[in-house]
XYZ file of C-alpha atoms in Angstrom:
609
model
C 91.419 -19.890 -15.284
C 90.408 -22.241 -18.044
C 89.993 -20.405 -21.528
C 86.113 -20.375 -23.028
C 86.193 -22.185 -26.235
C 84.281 -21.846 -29.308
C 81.641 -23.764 -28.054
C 80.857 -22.368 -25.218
C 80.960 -18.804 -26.726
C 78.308 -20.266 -28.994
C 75.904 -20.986 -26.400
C 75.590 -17.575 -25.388
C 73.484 -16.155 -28.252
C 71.010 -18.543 -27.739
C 70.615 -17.915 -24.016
C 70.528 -14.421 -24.762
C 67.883 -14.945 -27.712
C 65.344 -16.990 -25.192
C 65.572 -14.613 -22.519
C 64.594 -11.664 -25.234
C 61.644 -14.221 -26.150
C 60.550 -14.573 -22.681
C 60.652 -10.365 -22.206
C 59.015 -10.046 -25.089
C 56.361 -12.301 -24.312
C 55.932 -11.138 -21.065
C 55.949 -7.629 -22.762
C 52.574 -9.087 -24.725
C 51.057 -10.070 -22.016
C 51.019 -7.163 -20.333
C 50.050 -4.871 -23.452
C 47.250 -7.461 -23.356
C 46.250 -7.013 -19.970
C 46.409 -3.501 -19.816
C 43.966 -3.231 -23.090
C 41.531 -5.385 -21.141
C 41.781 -3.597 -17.663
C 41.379 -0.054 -19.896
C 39.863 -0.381 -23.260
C 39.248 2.196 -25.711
C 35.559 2.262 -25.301
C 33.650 5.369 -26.547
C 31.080 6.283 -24.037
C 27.184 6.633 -24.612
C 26.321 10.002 -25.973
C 23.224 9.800 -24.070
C 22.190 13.364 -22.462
C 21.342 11.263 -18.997
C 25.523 10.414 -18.731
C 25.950 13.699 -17.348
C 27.655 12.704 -14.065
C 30.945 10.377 -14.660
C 31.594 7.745 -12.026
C 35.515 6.691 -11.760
C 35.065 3.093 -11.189
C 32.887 2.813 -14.372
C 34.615 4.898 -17.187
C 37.134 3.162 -18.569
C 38.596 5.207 -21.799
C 42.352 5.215 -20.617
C 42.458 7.989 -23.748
C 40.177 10.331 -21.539
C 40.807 11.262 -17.664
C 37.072 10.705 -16.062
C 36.457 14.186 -15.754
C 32.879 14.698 -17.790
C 31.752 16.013 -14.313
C 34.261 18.982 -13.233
C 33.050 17.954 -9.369
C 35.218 14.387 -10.268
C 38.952 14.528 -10.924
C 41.304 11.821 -12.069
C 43.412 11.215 -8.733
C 47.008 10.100 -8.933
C 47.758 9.613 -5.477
C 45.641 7.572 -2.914
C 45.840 10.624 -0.793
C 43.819 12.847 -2.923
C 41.008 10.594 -1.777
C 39.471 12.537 1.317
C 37.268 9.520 2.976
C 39.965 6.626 2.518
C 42.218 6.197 5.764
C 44.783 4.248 6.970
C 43.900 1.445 8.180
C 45.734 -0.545 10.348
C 43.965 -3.979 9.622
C 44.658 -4.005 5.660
C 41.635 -4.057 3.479
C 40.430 -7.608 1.961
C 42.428 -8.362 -1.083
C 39.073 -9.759 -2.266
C 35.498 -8.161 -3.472
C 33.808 -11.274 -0.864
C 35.925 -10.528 2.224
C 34.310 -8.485 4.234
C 31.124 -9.599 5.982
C 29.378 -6.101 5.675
C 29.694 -3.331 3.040
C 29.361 -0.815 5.568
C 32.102 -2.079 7.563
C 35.204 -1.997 5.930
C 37.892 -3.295 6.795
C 36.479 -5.642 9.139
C 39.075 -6.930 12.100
C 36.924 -10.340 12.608
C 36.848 -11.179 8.727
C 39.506 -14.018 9.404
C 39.613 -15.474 5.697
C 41.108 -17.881 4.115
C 42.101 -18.320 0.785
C 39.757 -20.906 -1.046
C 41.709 -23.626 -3.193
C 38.477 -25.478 -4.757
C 35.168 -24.182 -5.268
C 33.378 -26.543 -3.608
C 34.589 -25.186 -0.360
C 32.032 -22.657 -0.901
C 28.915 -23.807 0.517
C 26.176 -22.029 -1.379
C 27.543 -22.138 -4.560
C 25.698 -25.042 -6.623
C 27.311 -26.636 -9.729
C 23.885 -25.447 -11.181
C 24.469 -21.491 -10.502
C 25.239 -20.046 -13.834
C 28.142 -18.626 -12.446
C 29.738 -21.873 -11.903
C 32.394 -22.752 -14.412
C 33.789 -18.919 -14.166
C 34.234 -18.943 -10.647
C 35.867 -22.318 -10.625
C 38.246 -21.067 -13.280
C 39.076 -17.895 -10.987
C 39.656 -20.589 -8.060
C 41.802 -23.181 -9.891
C 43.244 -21.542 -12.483
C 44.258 -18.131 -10.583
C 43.481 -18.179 -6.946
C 41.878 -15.301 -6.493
C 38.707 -15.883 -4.752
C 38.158 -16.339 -1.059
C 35.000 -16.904 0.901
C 33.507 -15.879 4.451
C 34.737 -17.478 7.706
C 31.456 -19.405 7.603
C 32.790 -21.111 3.888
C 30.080 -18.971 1.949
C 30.353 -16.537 -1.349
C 27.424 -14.702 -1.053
C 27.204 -14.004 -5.257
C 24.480 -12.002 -4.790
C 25.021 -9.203 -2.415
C 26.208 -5.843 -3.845
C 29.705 -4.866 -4.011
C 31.496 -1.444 -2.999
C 33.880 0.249 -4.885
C 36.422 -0.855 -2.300
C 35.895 -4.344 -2.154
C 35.978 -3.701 -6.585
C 39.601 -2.111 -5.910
C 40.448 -4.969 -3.502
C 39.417 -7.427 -6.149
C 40.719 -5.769 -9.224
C 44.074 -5.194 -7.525
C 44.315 -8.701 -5.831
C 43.586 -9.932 -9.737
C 45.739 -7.993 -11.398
C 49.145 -8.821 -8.953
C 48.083 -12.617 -9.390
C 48.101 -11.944 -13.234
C 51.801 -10.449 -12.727
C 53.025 -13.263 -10.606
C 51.803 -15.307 -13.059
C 53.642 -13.562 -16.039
C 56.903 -12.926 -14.058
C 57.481 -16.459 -13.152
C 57.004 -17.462 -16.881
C 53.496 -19.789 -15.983
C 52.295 -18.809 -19.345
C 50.247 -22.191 -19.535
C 47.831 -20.160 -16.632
C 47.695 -17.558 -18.597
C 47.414 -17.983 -21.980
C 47.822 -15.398 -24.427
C 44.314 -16.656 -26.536
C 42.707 -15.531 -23.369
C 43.483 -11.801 -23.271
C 42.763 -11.585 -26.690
C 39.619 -13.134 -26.268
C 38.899 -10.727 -24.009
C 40.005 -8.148 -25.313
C 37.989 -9.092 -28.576
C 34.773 -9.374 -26.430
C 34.799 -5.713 -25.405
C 34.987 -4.621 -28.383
C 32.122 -6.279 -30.025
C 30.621 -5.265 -26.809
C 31.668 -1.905 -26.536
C 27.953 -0.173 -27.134
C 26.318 -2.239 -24.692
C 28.855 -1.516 -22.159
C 29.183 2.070 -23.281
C 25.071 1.669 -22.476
C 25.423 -0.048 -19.570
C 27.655 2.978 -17.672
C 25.172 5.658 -19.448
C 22.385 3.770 -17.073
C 24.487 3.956 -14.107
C 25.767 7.084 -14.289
C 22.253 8.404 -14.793
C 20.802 6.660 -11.693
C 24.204 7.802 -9.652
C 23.159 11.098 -11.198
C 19.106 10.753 -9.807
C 20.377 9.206 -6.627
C 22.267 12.282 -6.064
C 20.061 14.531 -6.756
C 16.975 12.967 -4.452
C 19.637 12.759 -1.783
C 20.086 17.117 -2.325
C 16.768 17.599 -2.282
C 14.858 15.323 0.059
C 12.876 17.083 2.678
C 15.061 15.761 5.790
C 18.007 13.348 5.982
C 16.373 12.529 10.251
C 12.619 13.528 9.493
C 10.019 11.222 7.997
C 6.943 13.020 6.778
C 3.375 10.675 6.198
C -0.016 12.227 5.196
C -3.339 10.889 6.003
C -6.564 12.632 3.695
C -10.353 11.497 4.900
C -13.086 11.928 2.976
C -16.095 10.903 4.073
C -20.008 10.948 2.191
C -22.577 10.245 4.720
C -25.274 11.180 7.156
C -28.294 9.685 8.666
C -31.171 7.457 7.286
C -33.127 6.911 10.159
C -33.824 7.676 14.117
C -34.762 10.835 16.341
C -33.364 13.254 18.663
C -33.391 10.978 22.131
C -33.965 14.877 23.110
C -36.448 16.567 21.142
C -38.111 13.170 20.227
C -38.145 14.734 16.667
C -36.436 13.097 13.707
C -32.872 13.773 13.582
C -32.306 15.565 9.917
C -31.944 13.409 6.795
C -28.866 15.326 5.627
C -26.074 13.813 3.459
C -22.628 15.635 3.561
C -19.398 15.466 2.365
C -16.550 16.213 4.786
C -13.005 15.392 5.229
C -10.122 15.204 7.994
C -6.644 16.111 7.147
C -3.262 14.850 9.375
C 0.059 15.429 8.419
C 2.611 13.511 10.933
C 6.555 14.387 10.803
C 8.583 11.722 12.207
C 12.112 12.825 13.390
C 14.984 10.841 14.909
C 18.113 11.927 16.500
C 19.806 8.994 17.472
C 18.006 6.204 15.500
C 16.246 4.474 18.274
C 14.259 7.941 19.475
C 11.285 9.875 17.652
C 9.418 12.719 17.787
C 6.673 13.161 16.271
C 4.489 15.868 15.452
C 1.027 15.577 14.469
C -1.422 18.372 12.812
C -4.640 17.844 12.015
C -7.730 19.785 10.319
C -11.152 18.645 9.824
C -15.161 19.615 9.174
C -16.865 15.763 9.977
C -19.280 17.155 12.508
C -20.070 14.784 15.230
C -23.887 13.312 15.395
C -24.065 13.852 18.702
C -23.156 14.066 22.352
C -24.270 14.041 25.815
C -27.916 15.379 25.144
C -26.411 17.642 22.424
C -25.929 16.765 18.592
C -27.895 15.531 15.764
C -28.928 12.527 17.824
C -28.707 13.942 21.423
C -26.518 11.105 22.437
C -22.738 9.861 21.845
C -24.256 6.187 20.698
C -23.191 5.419 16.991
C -20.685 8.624 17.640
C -18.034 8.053 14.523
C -14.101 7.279 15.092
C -13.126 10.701 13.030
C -15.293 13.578 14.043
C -13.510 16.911 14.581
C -13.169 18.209 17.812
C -15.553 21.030 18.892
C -12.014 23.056 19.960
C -11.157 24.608 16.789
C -13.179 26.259 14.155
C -13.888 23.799 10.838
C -10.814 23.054 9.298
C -8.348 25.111 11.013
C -4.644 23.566 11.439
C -3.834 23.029 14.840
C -1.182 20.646 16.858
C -3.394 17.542 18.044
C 0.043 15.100 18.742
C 3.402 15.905 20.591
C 5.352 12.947 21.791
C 9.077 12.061 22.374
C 9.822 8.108 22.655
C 12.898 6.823 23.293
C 14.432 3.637 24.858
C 16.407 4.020 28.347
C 16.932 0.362 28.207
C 16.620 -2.388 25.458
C 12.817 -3.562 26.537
C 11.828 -0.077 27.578
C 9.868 2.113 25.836
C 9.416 5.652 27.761
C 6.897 8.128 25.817
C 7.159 12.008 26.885
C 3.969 14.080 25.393
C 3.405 17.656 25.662
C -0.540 16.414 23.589
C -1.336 12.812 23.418
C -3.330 10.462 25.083
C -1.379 7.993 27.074
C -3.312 4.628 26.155
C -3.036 5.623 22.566
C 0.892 6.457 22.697
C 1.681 3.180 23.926
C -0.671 1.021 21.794
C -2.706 -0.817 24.352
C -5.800 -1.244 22.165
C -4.465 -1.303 18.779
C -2.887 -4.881 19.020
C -6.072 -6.737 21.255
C -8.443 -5.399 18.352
C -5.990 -5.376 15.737
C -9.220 -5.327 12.446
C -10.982 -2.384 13.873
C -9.060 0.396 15.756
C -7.023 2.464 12.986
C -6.569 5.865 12.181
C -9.077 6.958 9.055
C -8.924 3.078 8.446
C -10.769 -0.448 9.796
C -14.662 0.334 11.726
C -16.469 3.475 11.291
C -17.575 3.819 15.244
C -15.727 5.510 17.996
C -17.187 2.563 20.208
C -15.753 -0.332 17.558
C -12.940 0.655 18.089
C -11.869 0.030 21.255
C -13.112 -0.969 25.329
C -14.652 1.866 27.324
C -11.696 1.736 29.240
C -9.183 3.248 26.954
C -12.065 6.284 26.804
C -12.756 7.683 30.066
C -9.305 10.113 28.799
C -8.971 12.957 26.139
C -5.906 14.738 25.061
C -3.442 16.378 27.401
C 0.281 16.241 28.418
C 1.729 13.226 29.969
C 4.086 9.881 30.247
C 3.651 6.498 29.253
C 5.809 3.656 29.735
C 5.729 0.304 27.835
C 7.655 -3.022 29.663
C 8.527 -5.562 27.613
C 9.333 -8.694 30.006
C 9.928 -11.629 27.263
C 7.710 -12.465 23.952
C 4.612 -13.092 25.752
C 4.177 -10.626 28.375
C 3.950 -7.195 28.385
C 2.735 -4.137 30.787
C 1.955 -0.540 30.037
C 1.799 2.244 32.350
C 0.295 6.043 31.133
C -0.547 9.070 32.964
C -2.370 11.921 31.171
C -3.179 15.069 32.456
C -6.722 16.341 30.589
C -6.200 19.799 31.162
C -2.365 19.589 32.282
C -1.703 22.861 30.313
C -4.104 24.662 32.008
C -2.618 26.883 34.521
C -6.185 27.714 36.320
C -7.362 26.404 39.342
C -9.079 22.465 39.586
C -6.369 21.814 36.457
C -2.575 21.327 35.826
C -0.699 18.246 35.642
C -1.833 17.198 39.393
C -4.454 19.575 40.146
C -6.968 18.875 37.656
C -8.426 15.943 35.672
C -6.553 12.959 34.743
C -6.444 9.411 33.595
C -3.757 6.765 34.884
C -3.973 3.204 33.263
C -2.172 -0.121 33.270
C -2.599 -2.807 31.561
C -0.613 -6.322 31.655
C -1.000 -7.677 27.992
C -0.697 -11.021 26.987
C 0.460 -12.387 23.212
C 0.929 -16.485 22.554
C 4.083 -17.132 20.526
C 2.444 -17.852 17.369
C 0.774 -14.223 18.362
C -2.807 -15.395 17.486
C -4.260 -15.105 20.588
C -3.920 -11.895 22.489
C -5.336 -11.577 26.157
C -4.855 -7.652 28.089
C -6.399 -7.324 31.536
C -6.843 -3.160 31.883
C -7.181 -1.087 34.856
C -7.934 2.591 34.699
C -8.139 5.763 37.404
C -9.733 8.969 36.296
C -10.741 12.053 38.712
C -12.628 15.402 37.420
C -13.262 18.517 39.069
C -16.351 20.047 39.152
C -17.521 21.626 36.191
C -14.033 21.145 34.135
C -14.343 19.913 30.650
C -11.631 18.447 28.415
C -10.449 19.467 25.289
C -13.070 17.290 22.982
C -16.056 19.473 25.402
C -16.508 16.158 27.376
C -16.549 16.682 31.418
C -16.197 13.022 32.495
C -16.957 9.943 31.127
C -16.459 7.151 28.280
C -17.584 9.524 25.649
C -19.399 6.885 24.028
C -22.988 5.035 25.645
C -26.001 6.389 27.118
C -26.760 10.403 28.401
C -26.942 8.571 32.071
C -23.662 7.178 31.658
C -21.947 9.790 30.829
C -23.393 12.402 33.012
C -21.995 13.815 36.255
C -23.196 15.411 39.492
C -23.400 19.637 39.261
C -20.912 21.209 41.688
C -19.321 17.752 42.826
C -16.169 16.134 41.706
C -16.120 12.246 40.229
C -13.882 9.823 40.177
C -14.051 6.647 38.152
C -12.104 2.817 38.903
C -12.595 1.342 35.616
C -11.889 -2.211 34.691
C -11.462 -4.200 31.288
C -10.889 -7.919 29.712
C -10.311 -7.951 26.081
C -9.233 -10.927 23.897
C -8.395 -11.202 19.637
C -7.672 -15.010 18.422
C -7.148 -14.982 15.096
C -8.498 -19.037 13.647
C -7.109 -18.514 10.122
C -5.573 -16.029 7.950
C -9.132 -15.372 6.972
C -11.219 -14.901 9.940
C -10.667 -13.991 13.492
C -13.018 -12.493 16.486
C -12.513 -10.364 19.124
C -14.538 -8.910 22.075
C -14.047 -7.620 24.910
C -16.256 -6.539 28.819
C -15.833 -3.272 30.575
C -17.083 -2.076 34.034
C -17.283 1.088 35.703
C -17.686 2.427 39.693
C -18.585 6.012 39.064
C -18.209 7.924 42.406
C -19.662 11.113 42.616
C -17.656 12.618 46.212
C -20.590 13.324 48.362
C -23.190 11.991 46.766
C -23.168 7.920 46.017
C -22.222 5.709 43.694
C -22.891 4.042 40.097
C -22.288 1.012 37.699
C -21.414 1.124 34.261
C -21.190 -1.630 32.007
C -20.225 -2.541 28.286
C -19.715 -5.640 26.022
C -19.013 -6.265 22.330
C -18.105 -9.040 20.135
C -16.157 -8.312 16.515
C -15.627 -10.625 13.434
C -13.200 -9.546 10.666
C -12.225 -11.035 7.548
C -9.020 -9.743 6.198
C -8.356 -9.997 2.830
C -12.229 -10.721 1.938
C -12.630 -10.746 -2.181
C -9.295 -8.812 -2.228
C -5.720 -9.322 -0.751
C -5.289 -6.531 1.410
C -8.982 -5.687 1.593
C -11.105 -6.249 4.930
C -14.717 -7.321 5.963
C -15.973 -6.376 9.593
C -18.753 -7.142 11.249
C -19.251 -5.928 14.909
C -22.348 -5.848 17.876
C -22.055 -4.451 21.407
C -23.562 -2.968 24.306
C -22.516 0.951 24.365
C -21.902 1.919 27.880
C -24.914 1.463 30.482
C -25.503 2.631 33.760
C -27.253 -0.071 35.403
C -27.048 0.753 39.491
C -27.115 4.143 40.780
C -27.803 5.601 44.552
C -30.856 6.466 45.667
C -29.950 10.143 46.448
C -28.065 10.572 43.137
C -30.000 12.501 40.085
C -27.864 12.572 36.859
C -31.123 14.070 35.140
C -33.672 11.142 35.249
C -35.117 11.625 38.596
C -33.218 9.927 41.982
C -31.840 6.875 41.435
C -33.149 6.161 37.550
C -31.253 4.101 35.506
C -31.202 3.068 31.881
C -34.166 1.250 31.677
C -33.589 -0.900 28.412
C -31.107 -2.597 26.536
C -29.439 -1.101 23.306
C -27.391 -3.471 20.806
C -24.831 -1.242 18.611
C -24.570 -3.034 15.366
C -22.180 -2.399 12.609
C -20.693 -3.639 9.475
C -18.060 -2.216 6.835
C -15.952 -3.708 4.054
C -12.531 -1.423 3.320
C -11.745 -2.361 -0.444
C -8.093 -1.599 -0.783
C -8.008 -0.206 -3.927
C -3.848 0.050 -4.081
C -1.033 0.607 -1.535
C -2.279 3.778 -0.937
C -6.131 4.324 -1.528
C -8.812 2.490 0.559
C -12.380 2.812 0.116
C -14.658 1.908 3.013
C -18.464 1.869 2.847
C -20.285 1.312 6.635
C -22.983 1.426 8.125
C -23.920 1.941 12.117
C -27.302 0.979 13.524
C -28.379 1.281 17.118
C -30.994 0.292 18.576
C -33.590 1.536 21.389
C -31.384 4.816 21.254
C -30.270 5.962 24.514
C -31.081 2.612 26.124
C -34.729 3.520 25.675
C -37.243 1.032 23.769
C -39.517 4.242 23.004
C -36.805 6.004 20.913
C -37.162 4.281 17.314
C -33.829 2.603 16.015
C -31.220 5.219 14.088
C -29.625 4.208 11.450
C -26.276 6.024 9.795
C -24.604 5.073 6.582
C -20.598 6.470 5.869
C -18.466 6.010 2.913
C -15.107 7.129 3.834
C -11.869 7.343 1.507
C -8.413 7.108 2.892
C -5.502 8.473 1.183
C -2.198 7.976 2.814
C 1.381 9.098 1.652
């Protein structure tokens, strides 16, 4: 052994001294740190701070436990909703690719070693210099697998604790291996120095928070249903009749104005996210102005979209919609309803005449609205099935049952009177021109009625049109071409033909026909807001059988022509209230040139919720 001398005995203290030095120092930084990560910040003694959120209170002095529902945890296993994982959560608050899909077993990511491997982060983002600081200086920022950041999506509290953590251990690599040129002690204090001068801002800042976590939790207690949606629909309507006769009577139909209104409350439910049922009630007083040589006008021309239904006493609740949709497959679209109407479940009109079909909302006419087609049908049980084959093309399928829950003889779901319709739609890509070819079966019984008091027939059109044999069943092969092209944002027209073979089984035969042509102008004087402008040809018997009376004499048809003209502009006066004045005007009522024109005037307001 070789003896230490003096001066190597001397050597020691020094070694000794720097190694206390670089304890010590290490010992600072750390204090440092951990005043930074938990500063003594007195919170906002705002009432609204009621609820304390963990991940935001930061007094180290006081456990978070304002709210006696939120305890301090010491132990990751305290936590009920984290598990083991066996892919190990991101060590970063940008890993995953989803928030609601943590950890994420494709989120292959790499560590990023220079900002500008991130893609959509700009040296102009103000966030520039502090993320390339947290890349060069520390190297603790990673990207997506597609070399992105994403700064502006929100973060979870897990991907904060993946962060924070991932930070912090890079901070005490850093210390431990003595790289105190990375981390500089002027840095903590500056940071440290910065909470504090903005300790009421922050203290502020988590008062906010914890307030909205606070709101946020109690909407979530008390909303009506976390798998039901529940939308209101109020009508009120002033109007009545200016001008024209009873087609009956020949006397002048009453110059009456009212006020009336139409209620419907729809409830929306889900059970698997891609079903519904929905539930639809509806009350009402708008009387109708006429029907099949009954009413004001003794005639269903100029017969308005939102009359109640002569079923149910004025304004008395009752179920008018019961439908279950769901998907069997990814482009079909099966529709189960115990009270519907099968074209209107599937939407076969709405999108060809996209400005004037709509629930309390676009034309005031029944007949506007949509071809005679889609009308020959009235509520009932049923199925309708929707086929989407690619973008363009599209086919619907409905069978409706008018008196399906009827269990009398001449009714029930095979039995009695029923509608089936298809219809093979057609959209262009740009979905400005719309094309639907329509076919339609119907049979009644004799003597049967439907639900809205009609017995067969569009329900719309002229007294001979809609009128049926006594004692003899009818059946009805109905055809329809309809069309929308929409030129420019502000302007587009739409029209549409419709004929009718009425058989009458026993008797003969008849023709019905129908026409119209529609202009609308959305967002006329007002974004949102929509101008309409609409003339037809209400249905028209124009060849019947020489044996067959349907109350003219043998073989009488409508002897004139009668144009159905009719304008409206719906101001929308917010997201929520609509204002529509209209008016309806027919002329030679009930395709005869002796009746003088009628002329009806309606200003309707739409609330919706």
């Amino acid at each position: 052994m070789v003896p230490r001398g003096p001066a190597q005995r001397a050597i020691a203290p020094e070694q000794h001294k720097a190694s206390v030095q670089t304890n010590n120092s290490v010992m600072d930084h750390q204090r440092l740190i951990s005043q930074v990560v938990s500063p003594k910040v007195e919170r906002s003694p705002s009432p609204t701070s009621t609820v304390a959120n963990p991940a935001l209170k930061s007094d180290s002095s006081k456990p978070p436990n304002d709210d006696p529902a939120i305890k301090h945890v010491t132990s990751v296993s305290e936590l009920s909703d984290v598990k083991r994982s066996p892919t190990p959560i991101p060590a970063n608050p940008s890993l995953s690719r989803d928030s609601s899909k943590l950890p994420n077993r494709d989120a292959t990511i790499d560590q990023v070693n220079s900002v500008s491997q991130l893609s959509d982060v700009k040296p102009t983002d103000w966030a520039f210099q502090a993320l390339q600081s947290l890349v060069e200086r520390y190297g603790v920022i990673a990207g997506y697998p597609n070399q992105t950041f994403r700064g502006n999506r929100a973060m979870t509290r897990y991907e904060f604790a993946a962060g924070l953590n991932a930070a912090l251990n890079r901070i005490t690599e850093l210390l431990a291996a003595g790289t105190s040129n990375l981390v500089r002690k002027e840095d903590l204090v500056t940071l440290q120095t910065l909470q504090n001068q903005f300790a009421a801002e922050l203290a502020q800042l988590r008062g906010r928070v914890d307030a909205l976590e606070a709101h946020t939790a109690s909407l979530e207690q008390h909303q009506f249903s976390t798998t039901t949606k529940f939308l209101g629909e109020v009508e009120t309507v002033i109007g009545g009749i200016l001008a024209g006769n009873n087609v009956v009577t020949k006397r002048p139909a009453p110059r009456i104005i009212t006020f009336q209104d139409r209620v419907r409350l729809i409830f929306n439910t889900s059970f698997t996210g891609t079903d519904q049922l929905r539930t639809t009630l509806t009350a009402g007083n708008i009387a109708s102005l006429g029907g099949t040589r009954t009413g004001l006008f003794g005639t269903t021309e100029g017969r308005t979209s939102d009359n109640a239904t002569p079923r149910f006493p004025n304004n008395d609740v009752y179920l008018s919609g019961l439908r279950y949709q769901f998907k069997p497959f990814k482009n079909t679209q099966v529709n189960i309803f115990a009270q519907s109407d099968g074209a209107f479940e599937i939407g076969l009109s709405g999108p060809i005449n996209p400005y004037f079909e709509g629930s309390a909302a676009n034309a005031i006419s029944r007949y506007a609205r949509r071809n005679m087609v889609y009308d020959y049908g009235d509520t009932g049980p049923g199925i309708a099935v929707l086929q989407q084959f690619d973008k363009q093309w599209q086919l619907g399928l409905a069978y409706t049952a008018i008196n399906g829950d009827t269990p009398t003889p001449d009714n029930g779901l095979f039995s009695g009177r029923y509608v089936a319709l298809g219809q093979l739609s057609y959209y262009s890509p740009s979905k400005d021109f719309r094309l639907a070819l329509t076919y339609a079966n119907t049979y009644s019984p004799p003597n049967t009625t439907g639900q809205t008091g009609t017995n067969f027939g569009p329900v719309i059109g002229s007294n001979l049109a809609n009128s049926t044999v006594a004692g003899t069943g009818t059946v009805g092969n109905l055809y329809g071409i309809q069309a929308f092209y929409k030129i420019n944002p502000k302007f587009a027209i739409n029209g549409w033909v419709g004929y009718s073979a009425h058989r009458y089984l026993g008797r003969g035969d008849g023709q019905v026909w129908n026409w119209a042509v529609g202009l609308a102008f959305p967002d006329l004087l007002k974004e949102g807001s929509l101008g309409g402008l609409f003339i037809g040809m209400e249905p028209k018997l124009t060849a019947l059988s020489k044996n067959v009376d349907l109350g003219a004499g043998p073989g009488q048809v409508d002897k004139d022509t009668s144009l159905h003209i009719e304008g409206f502009y719906q101001y929308q006066l917010n997201d929520n209230i609509a204002i529509t004045p209209g008016f309806i005007w027919i002329t030679a009522p009930d395709f005869n040139a002796d009746n003088p024109a009628s002329l009806v005037a309606w200003l309707r307001t739409t609330f919706k919720f």
